[in-house]
PDB file of C-alpha atoms in Angstrom:
ATOM      1  CA  MET A   1       7.313 -26.448 -17.821  1.00  0.00           C
ATOM      2  CA  SER A   2       4.317 -28.107 -16.183  1.00  0.00           C
ATOM      3  CA  ALA A   3       1.010 -26.400 -15.604  1.00  0.00           C
ATOM      4  CA  ALA A   4       1.650 -26.719 -11.846  1.00  0.00           C
ATOM      5  CA  THR A   5       4.653 -24.433 -12.119  1.00  0.00           C
ATOM      6  CA  PRO A   6       3.871 -21.789 -14.741  1.00  0.00           C
ATOM      7  CA  PRO A   7       6.801 -19.800 -16.149  1.00  0.00           C
ATOM      8  CA  ARG A   8       7.387 -16.403 -14.606  1.00  0.00           C
ATOM      9  CA  LEU A   9       7.016 -13.240 -16.671  1.00  0.00           C
ATOM     10  CA  ALA A  10       8.250  -9.846 -15.489  1.00  0.00           C
ATOM     11  CA  LEU A  11       6.292  -6.741 -16.484  1.00  0.00           C
ATOM     12  CA  ALA A  12       6.096  -3.161 -15.257  1.00  0.00           C
ATOM     13  CA  ARG A  13       2.572  -3.385 -13.901  1.00  0.00           C
ATOM     14  CA  PRO A  14       1.267  -3.967 -10.353  1.00  0.00           C
ATOM     15  CA  ALA A  15      -0.173  -7.288  -9.228  1.00  0.00           C
ATOM     16  CA  HIS A  16      -3.760  -6.063  -9.660  1.00  0.00           C
ATOM     17  CA  HIS A  17      -3.799  -4.646 -13.174  1.00  0.00           C
ATOM     18  CA  PRO A  18      -5.712  -5.712 -16.319  1.00  0.00           C
ATOM     19  CA  LEU A  19      -2.516  -6.622 -18.207  1.00  0.00           C
ATOM     20  CA  THR A  20      -1.211  -8.590 -15.219  1.00  0.00           C
ATOM     21  CA  ASP A  21      -4.482 -10.510 -15.151  1.00  0.00           C
ATOM     22  CA  ILE A  22      -4.105 -11.311 -18.855  1.00  0.00           C
ATOM     23  CA  VAL A  23      -0.597 -12.654 -18.290  1.00  0.00           C
ATOM     24  CA  ARG A  24      -1.986 -14.899 -15.570  1.00  0.00           C
ATOM     25  CA  LYS A  25      -4.906 -16.105 -17.718  1.00  0.00           C
ATOM     26  CA  ALA A  26      -2.472 -16.948 -20.533  1.00  0.00           C
ATOM     27  CA  GLY A  27      -0.775 -19.472 -18.248  1.00  0.00           C
ATOM     28  CA  TRP A  28       2.160 -17.400 -16.988  1.00  0.00           C
ATOM     29  CA  ALA A  29       2.950 -16.242 -13.450  1.00  0.00           C
ATOM     30  CA  PRO A  30       3.175 -12.422 -13.574  1.00  0.00           C
ATOM     31  CA  VAL A  31       6.024 -10.834 -11.632  1.00  0.00           C
ATOM     32  CA  PRO A  32       5.547  -7.077 -11.091  1.00  0.00           C
ATOM     33  CA  TYR A  33       8.848  -5.378 -11.910  1.00  0.00           C
ATOM     34  CA  SER A  34       8.908  -1.616 -11.400  1.00  0.00           C
ATOM     35  CA  PHE A  35      12.133  -0.559 -13.115  1.00  0.00           C
ATOM     36  CA  THR A  36      11.092   2.833 -14.494  1.00  0.00           C
ATOM     37  CA  SER A  37       9.700   5.945 -12.885  1.00  0.00           C
ATOM     38  CA  LEU A  38       7.608   8.884 -14.041  1.00  0.00           C
ATOM     39  CA  LYS A  39       9.329  12.232 -14.559  1.00  0.00           C
ATOM     40  CA  LEU A  40       7.196  15.320 -15.146  1.00  0.00           C
ATOM     41  CA  THR A  41       8.198  17.642 -17.971  1.00  0.00           C
ATOM     42  CA  GLY A  42       6.642  20.689 -16.340  1.00  0.00           C
ATOM     43  CA  SER A  43       5.364  21.892 -19.715  1.00  0.00           C
ATOM     44  CA  ARG A  44       2.185  23.913 -19.998  1.00  0.00           C
ATOM     45  CA  PRO A  45      -0.700  22.900 -22.282  1.00  0.00           C
ATOM     46  CA  PRO A  46      -0.351  24.322 -25.816  1.00  0.00           C
ATOM     47  CA  VAL A  47      -4.009  25.332 -25.845  1.00  0.00           C
ATOM     48  CA  SER A  48      -6.303  26.395 -23.001  1.00  0.00           C
ATOM     49  CA  PHE A  49      -8.911  24.036 -21.583  1.00  0.00           C
ATOM     50  CA  GLU A  50     -11.656  26.513 -22.495  1.00  0.00           C
ATOM     51  CA  LYS A  51     -10.899  26.224 -26.220  1.00  0.00           C
ATOM     52  CA  ILE A  52     -11.008  22.437 -26.590  1.00  0.00           C
ATOM     53  CA  LYS A  53     -13.865  20.014 -27.209  1.00  0.00           C
ATOM     54  CA  ALA A  54     -12.339  17.314 -25.031  1.00  0.00           C
ATOM     55  CA  MET A  55      -9.231  16.129 -23.229  1.00  0.00           C
ATOM     56  CA  LEU A  56      -7.615  13.013 -24.707  1.00  0.00           C
ATOM     57  CA  LEU A  57      -5.736  10.659 -22.388  1.00  0.00           C
ATOM     58  CA  LEU A  58      -3.735   7.604 -23.434  1.00  0.00           C
ATOM     59  CA  SER A  59      -2.344   6.250 -20.172  1.00  0.00           C
ATOM     60  CA  PRO A  60      -2.762   6.220 -16.386  1.00  0.00           C
ATOM     61  CA  SER A  61       0.493   8.181 -16.133  1.00  0.00           C
ATOM     62  CA  GLY A  62      -0.905  11.051 -18.188  1.00  0.00           C
ATOM     63  CA  ALA A  63      -4.175  10.947 -16.272  1.00  0.00           C
ATOM     64  CA  LYS A  64      -2.373  11.230 -12.933  1.00  0.00           C
ATOM     65  CA  VAL A  65      -0.414  14.240 -14.166  1.00  0.00           C
ATOM     66  CA  VAL A  66      -3.276  16.293 -15.638  1.00  0.00           C
ATOM     67  CA  GLY A  67      -6.239  15.030 -13.609  1.00  0.00           C
ATOM     68  CA  PRO A  68      -5.987  17.533 -10.740  1.00  0.00           C
ATOM     69  CA  SER A  69      -5.844  20.523 -13.107  1.00  0.00           C
ATOM     70  CA  LEU A  70      -8.886  19.708 -15.249  1.00  0.00           C
ATOM     71  CA  PRO A  71     -11.977  21.882 -14.754  1.00  0.00           C
ATOM     72  CA  ALA A  72     -15.093  20.180 -13.419  1.00  0.00           C
ATOM     73  CA  GLY A  73     -17.407  18.874 -16.098  1.00  0.00           C
ATOM     74  CA  MET A  74     -14.726  18.593 -18.770  1.00  0.00           C
ATOM     75  CA  THR A  75     -15.253  15.869 -21.343  1.00  0.00           C
ATOM     76  CA  CYS A  76     -12.397  13.356 -21.276  1.00  0.00           C
ATOM     77  CA  LEU A  77     -11.929  10.599 -23.849  1.00  0.00           C
ATOM     78  CA  VAL A  78      -9.605   8.015 -22.332  1.00  0.00           C
ATOM     79  CA  GLN A  79      -8.022   4.941 -23.878  1.00  0.00           C
ATOM     80  CA  GLY A  80      -8.878   2.424 -21.168  1.00  0.00           C
ATOM     81  CA  ALA A  81     -10.454   1.745 -17.777  1.00  0.00           C
ATOM     82  CA  GLY A  82      -7.114   2.016 -15.979  1.00  0.00           C
ATOM     83  CA  THR A  83      -6.641   5.513 -17.375  1.00  0.00           C
ATOM     84  CA  ALA A  84     -10.143   6.508 -16.294  1.00  0.00           C
ATOM     85  CA  ASP A  85      -9.506   5.236 -12.766  1.00  0.00           C
ATOM     86  CA  ALA A  86      -6.208   7.138 -12.583  1.00  0.00           C
ATOM     87  CA  LEU A  87      -8.060  10.442 -13.029  1.00  0.00           C
ATOM     88  CA  GLU A  88      -9.556   9.934  -9.557  1.00  0.00           C
ATOM     89  CA  ARG A  89     -12.296  12.426 -10.383  1.00  0.00           C
ATOM     90  CA  GLU A  90     -16.056  12.000 -10.116  1.00  0.00           C
ATOM     91  CA  ASP A  91     -16.867  15.384 -11.637  1.00  0.00           C
ATOM     92  CA  LEU A  92     -15.570  14.760 -15.171  1.00  0.00           C
ATOM     93  CA  ASP A  93     -17.495  13.557 -18.235  1.00  0.00           C
ATOM     94  CA  VAL A  94     -15.409  10.456 -18.999  1.00  0.00           C
ATOM     95  CA  HIS A  95     -15.880   8.234 -22.061  1.00  0.00           C
ATOM     96  CA  LEU A  96     -14.061   5.052 -23.101  1.00  0.00           C
ATOM     97  CA  PRO A  97     -13.744   3.462 -26.550  1.00  0.00           C
ATOM     98  CA  SER A  98     -14.868  -0.084 -27.330  1.00  0.00           C
ATOM     99  CA  GLU A  99     -11.266  -1.314 -26.980  1.00  0.00           C
ATOM    100  CA  ALA A 100      -8.254  -0.004 -25.072  1.00  0.00           C
ATOM    101  CA  ARG A 101      -6.396   1.027 -28.217  1.00  0.00           C
ATOM    102  CA  ALA A 102      -5.469   4.352 -29.788  1.00  0.00           C
ATOM    103  CA  GLU A 103      -7.232   3.239 -32.969  1.00  0.00           C
ATOM    104  CA  ALA A 104     -10.494   2.732 -31.075  1.00  0.00           C
ATOM    105  CA  LEU A 105     -10.038   6.063 -29.318  1.00  0.00           C
ATOM    106  CA  TRP A 106      -9.718   7.774 -32.706  1.00  0.00           C
ATOM    107  CA  GLU A 107     -13.012   6.202 -33.770  1.00  0.00           C
ATOM    108  CA  LEU A 108     -14.639   7.462 -30.572  1.00  0.00           C
ATOM    109  CA  ILE A 109     -13.389  11.003 -31.181  1.00  0.00           C
ATOM    110  CA  GLN A 110     -14.930  11.048 -34.647  1.00  0.00           C
ATOM    111  CA  LYS A 111     -18.188   9.520 -33.437  1.00  0.00           C
ATOM    112  CA  ARG A 112     -18.721  11.899 -30.503  1.00  0.00           C
ATOM    113  CA  PHE A 113     -17.557  14.991 -32.382  1.00  0.00           C
ATOM    114  CA  PRO A 114     -18.501  14.458 -36.044  1.00  0.00           C
ATOM    115  CA  GLY A 115     -17.920  18.122 -36.828  1.00  0.00           C
ATOM    116  CA  GLY A 116     -14.324  18.063 -35.668  1.00  0.00           C
ATOM    117  CA  GLY A 117     -12.797  20.675 -33.378  1.00  0.00           C
ATOM    118  CA  ASP A 118      -9.777  21.245 -31.138  1.00  0.00           C
ATOM    119  CA  PHE A 119      -8.562  18.554 -28.740  1.00  0.00           C
ATOM    120  CA  LEU A 120      -5.768  18.456 -26.185  1.00  0.00           C
ATOM    121  CA  LEU A 121      -3.809  15.191 -25.993  1.00  0.00           C
ATOM    122  CA  ALA A 122      -1.784  14.447 -22.850  1.00  0.00           C
ATOM    123  CA  ARG A 123       0.906  11.855 -23.529  1.00  0.00           C
ATOM    124  CA  GLY A 124       4.386  10.702 -22.642  1.00  0.00           C
ATOM    125  CA  GLU A 125       7.503  11.950 -24.368  1.00  0.00           C
ATOM    126  CA  ARG A 126       8.006   8.745 -26.365  1.00  0.00           C
ATOM    127  CA  SER A 127       4.425   7.593 -26.810  1.00  0.00           C
ATOM    128  CA  ARG A 128       3.576   6.586 -30.346  1.00  0.00           C
ATOM    129  CA  GLU A 129       2.002   9.445 -32.293  1.00  0.00           C
ATOM    130  CA  PHE A 130      -0.931   7.544 -33.757  1.00  0.00           C
ATOM    131  CA  LEU A 131      -3.628  10.115 -32.986  1.00  0.00           C
ATOM    132  CA  GLU A 132      -1.608  13.061 -34.272  1.00  0.00           C
ATOM    133  CA  VAL A 133      -0.875  11.243 -37.518  1.00  0.00           C
ATOM    134  CA  ALA A 134      -4.455   9.993 -37.945  1.00  0.00           C
ATOM    135  CA  ALA A 135      -5.896  13.483 -37.405  1.00  0.00           C
ATOM    136  CA  ARG A 136      -3.480  15.259 -39.732  1.00  0.00           C
ATOM    137  CA  ASN A 137      -5.259  17.343 -42.421  1.00  0.00           C
ATOM    138  CA  THR A 138      -8.685  16.550 -40.940  1.00  0.00           C
ATOM    139  CA  ALA A 139     -11.307  18.590 -39.100  1.00  0.00           C
ATOM    140  CA  TRP A 140     -10.056  17.151 -35.800  1.00  0.00           C
ATOM    141  CA  ARG A 141      -7.141  19.287 -34.620  1.00  0.00           C
ATOM    142  CA  ILE A 142      -5.135  17.495 -31.937  1.00  0.00           C
ATOM    143  CA  TYR A 143      -2.612  19.424 -29.845  1.00  0.00           C
ATOM    144  CA  PRO A 144      -0.081  17.143 -28.107  1.00  0.00           C
ATOM    145  CA  TRP A 145       0.859  18.054 -24.550  1.00  0.00           C
ATOM    146  CA  ILE A 146       4.009  16.177 -23.489  1.00  0.00           C
ATOM    147  CA  THR A 147       3.366  15.875 -19.772  1.00  0.00           C
ATOM    148  CA  HIS A 148       5.835  13.195 -18.653  1.00  0.00           C
ATOM    149  CA  ARG A 149       8.674  10.892 -19.574  1.00  0.00           C
ATOM    150  CA  GLU A 150       9.648   7.403 -18.481  1.00  0.00           C
ATOM    151  CA  SER A 151      13.118   7.031 -16.934  1.00  0.00           C
ATOM    152  CA  PRO A 152      15.102   4.124 -15.408  1.00  0.00           C
ATOM    153  CA  ARG A 153      14.824   3.951 -11.634  1.00  0.00           C
ATOM    154  CA  VAL A 154      17.794   4.984  -9.520  1.00  0.00           C
ATOM    155  CA  PRO A 155      19.059   2.810  -7.947  1.00  0.00           C
ATOM    156  CA  PHE A 156      18.086   0.327 -10.616  1.00  0.00           C
ATOM    157  CA  PRO A 157      16.409  -2.873  -9.335  1.00  0.00           C
ATOM    158  CA  PRO A 158      17.904  -6.168 -10.580  1.00  0.00           C
ATOM    159  CA  LEU A 159      15.847  -8.304 -12.946  1.00  0.00           C
ATOM    160  CA  PRO A 160      13.878 -10.926 -10.972  1.00  0.00           C
ATOM    161  CA  ASP A 161      14.399 -14.637 -11.556  1.00  0.00           C
ATOM    162  CA  VAL A 162      12.010 -15.087 -14.493  1.00  0.00           C
ATOM    163  CA  GLU A 163      11.643 -17.032 -17.720  1.00  0.00           C
ATOM    164  CA  GLY A 164      10.313 -14.077 -19.703  1.00  0.00           C
ATOM    165  CA  VAL A 165       9.985 -10.301 -19.803  1.00  0.00           C
ATOM    166  CA  LEU A 166       7.293  -8.126 -21.360  1.00  0.00           C
ATOM    167  CA  ALA A 167       8.320  -4.655 -22.506  1.00  0.00           C
ATOM    168  CA  LEU A 168       5.431  -2.213 -22.787  1.00  0.00           C
ATOM    169  CA  SER A 169       7.328   0.654 -24.424  1.00  0.00           C
ATOM    170  CA  PRO A 170      10.432   1.177 -26.577  1.00  0.00           C
ATOM    171  CA  LEU A 171      12.312   2.601 -23.593  1.00  0.00           C
ATOM    172  CA  GLN A 172      11.503  -0.470 -21.518  1.00  0.00           C
ATOM    173  CA  ALA A 173      12.817  -2.661 -24.347  1.00  0.00           C
ATOM    174  CA  GLU A 174      16.063  -0.679 -24.505  1.00  0.00           C
ATOM    175  CA  ILE A 175      16.531  -1.058 -20.758  1.00  0.00           C
ATOM    176  CA  LEU A 176      15.637  -4.761 -20.632  1.00  0.00           C
ATOM    177  CA  ALA A 177      17.573  -5.889 -23.714  1.00  0.00           C
ATOM    178  CA  PRO A 178      21.042  -6.152 -22.110  1.00  0.00           C
ATOM    179  CA  LEU A 179      19.610  -7.822 -18.994  1.00  0.00           C
ATOM    180  CA  THR A 180      17.707 -10.675 -20.563  1.00  0.00           C
ATOM    181  CA  GLY A 181      20.326 -13.120 -21.861  1.00  0.00           C
ATOM    182  CA  LYS A 182      18.407 -16.360 -22.456  1.00  0.00           C
ATOM    183  CA  VAL A 183      15.220 -14.972 -20.956  1.00  0.00           C
ATOM    184  CA  GLN A 184      12.363 -14.815 -23.457  1.00  0.00           C
ATOM    185  CA  ARG A 185      11.535 -11.329 -24.690  1.00  0.00           C
ATOM    186  CA  PHE A 186       8.007 -10.212 -25.547  1.00  0.00           C
ATOM    187  CA  ALA A 187       6.992  -6.837 -26.958  1.00  0.00           C
ATOM    188  CA  TRP A 188       3.760  -4.863 -26.699  1.00  0.00           C
ATOM    189  CA  GLY A 189       3.669  -3.171 -30.084  1.00  0.00           C
ATOM    190  CA  GLU A 190       5.855  -2.991 -33.178  1.00  0.00           C
ATOM    191  CA  ALA A 191       7.894  -0.005 -31.994  1.00  0.00           C
ATOM    192  CA  THR A 192       8.787  -1.874 -28.800  1.00  0.00           C
ATOM    193  CA  ALA A 193       9.875  -4.937 -30.790  1.00  0.00           C
ATOM    194  CA  GLU A 194      12.023  -2.738 -33.018  1.00  0.00           C
ATOM    195  CA  ALA A 195      13.682  -1.225 -29.949  1.00  0.00           C
ATOM    196  CA  PHE A 196      14.641  -4.717 -28.747  1.00  0.00           C
ATOM    197  CA  THR A 197      16.163  -5.458 -32.153  1.00  0.00           C
ATOM    198  CA  ARG A 198      18.134  -2.203 -32.256  1.00  0.00           C
ATOM    199  CA  ALA A 199      19.541  -3.077 -28.840  1.00  0.00           C
ATOM    200  CA  GLY A 200      20.784  -6.410 -30.178  1.00  0.00           C
ATOM    201  CA  ALA A 201      18.185  -8.617 -28.493  1.00  0.00           C
ATOM    202  CA  PRO A 202      15.386  -9.561 -30.952  1.00  0.00           C
ATOM    203  CA  VAL A 203      12.052 -10.588 -29.490  1.00  0.00           C
ATOM    204  CA  HIS A 204      10.734 -14.107 -29.300  1.00  0.00           C
ATOM    205  CA  ALA A 205       7.248 -12.771 -30.055  1.00  0.00           C
ATOM    206  CA  ARG A 206       5.366  -9.506 -30.309  1.00  0.00           C
ATOM    207  CA  CYS A 207       1.745  -8.433 -30.503  1.00  0.00           C
ATOM    208  CA  ASP A 208      -0.144  -5.317 -31.428  1.00  0.00           C
ATOM    209  CA  PRO A 209      -1.085  -3.283 -28.331  1.00  0.00           C
ATOM    210  CA  LYS A 210      -4.375  -5.031 -27.680  1.00  0.00           C
ATOM    211  CA  PRO A 211      -5.145  -7.124 -24.568  1.00  0.00           C
ATOM    212  CA  SER A 212      -6.679 -10.033 -26.470  1.00  0.00           C
ATOM    213  CA  LEU A 213      -3.610 -10.255 -28.712  1.00  0.00           C
ATOM    214  CA  LEU A 214      -1.321 -10.228 -25.679  1.00  0.00           C
ATOM    215  CA  TRP A 215      -3.206 -13.225 -24.308  1.00  0.00           C
ATOM    216  CA  ALA A 216      -2.957 -15.040 -27.650  1.00  0.00           C
ATOM    217  CA  MET A 217       0.771 -14.367 -27.978  1.00  0.00           C
ATOM    218  CA  LEU A 218       1.653 -15.601 -24.506  1.00  0.00           C
ATOM    219  CA  ALA A 219      -0.680 -18.613 -24.655  1.00  0.00           C
ATOM    220  CA  GLN A 220       0.709 -19.677 -28.041  1.00  0.00           C
ATOM    221  CA  GLN A 221       4.277 -19.276 -26.877  1.00  0.00           C
ATOM    222  CA  LEU A 222       3.591 -21.426 -23.839  1.00  0.00           C
ATOM    223  CA  ALA A 223       1.893 -24.062 -25.992  1.00  0.00           C
ATOM    224  CA  SER A 224       4.853 -24.166 -28.379  1.00  0.00           C
ATOM    225  CA  GLU A 225       7.208 -24.851 -25.455  1.00  0.00           C
ATOM    226  CA  GLU A 226       5.019 -27.656 -24.148  1.00  0.00           C
ATOM    227  CA  ASN A 227       4.759 -29.105 -27.677  1.00  0.00           C
ATOM    228  CA  PRO A 228       8.144 -28.370 -29.318  1.00  0.00           C
ATOM    229  CA  LYS A 229       7.119 -29.937 -32.639  1.00  0.00           C
ATOM    230  CA  GLU A 230       4.533 -27.209 -33.166  1.00  0.00           C
ATOM    231  CA  GLU A 231       5.553 -24.182 -35.158  1.00  0.00           C
ATOM    232  CA  SER A 232       6.506 -21.186 -33.007  1.00  0.00           C
ATOM    233  CA  PRO A 233       4.221 -18.134 -33.308  1.00  0.00           C
ATOM    234  CA  CYS A 234       7.307 -15.928 -33.507  1.00  0.00           C
TER     235      CYS A 234
END
């Protein structure tokens, strides 16, 4: 496909979002496709705000759920700028890691609180449990608070006319797999790629959940299509 007509890639992010911008910079035309919705679990935090060193937030969804209930001045360690913005609070002590990754957030936790302590982690029902696993048997005690779950929209919107889809979670991969046919499938993270495979629709490429790697994956895939003799990055 020529540079004048970039291939279209559907992803569950709005038109003005950092990941959408990366898709565009990689040479693809992003197509916002909102096919899931946020469902609140209604669960209460397993530990009180007064007993924790900081609130840990992995996603904008979690930030939107817990933001209104946080006490003023609370320290919040958030995974990325989008999550910080979703808090919509000016009275919180918000800190971001060097990269928008759970691994970088874990480094930030250890750096800011070298003595350890108790931390409350707001996350989705099927979010990967990296922080809980990393903190196991350490001085940093992380209490997961399952605040929300991702569910297919009802009524379900049809897949747009696109050349590719990007799944950002295992659930999204499970939903998209039977819809894609010959459409190229891309996965954000290993667990998401595995979900595609379990659903009978292996990915054409996957990347670790890091923006720079998403750009590299999509740019390389586009280059391999324009130059078929080159080896595919898949």
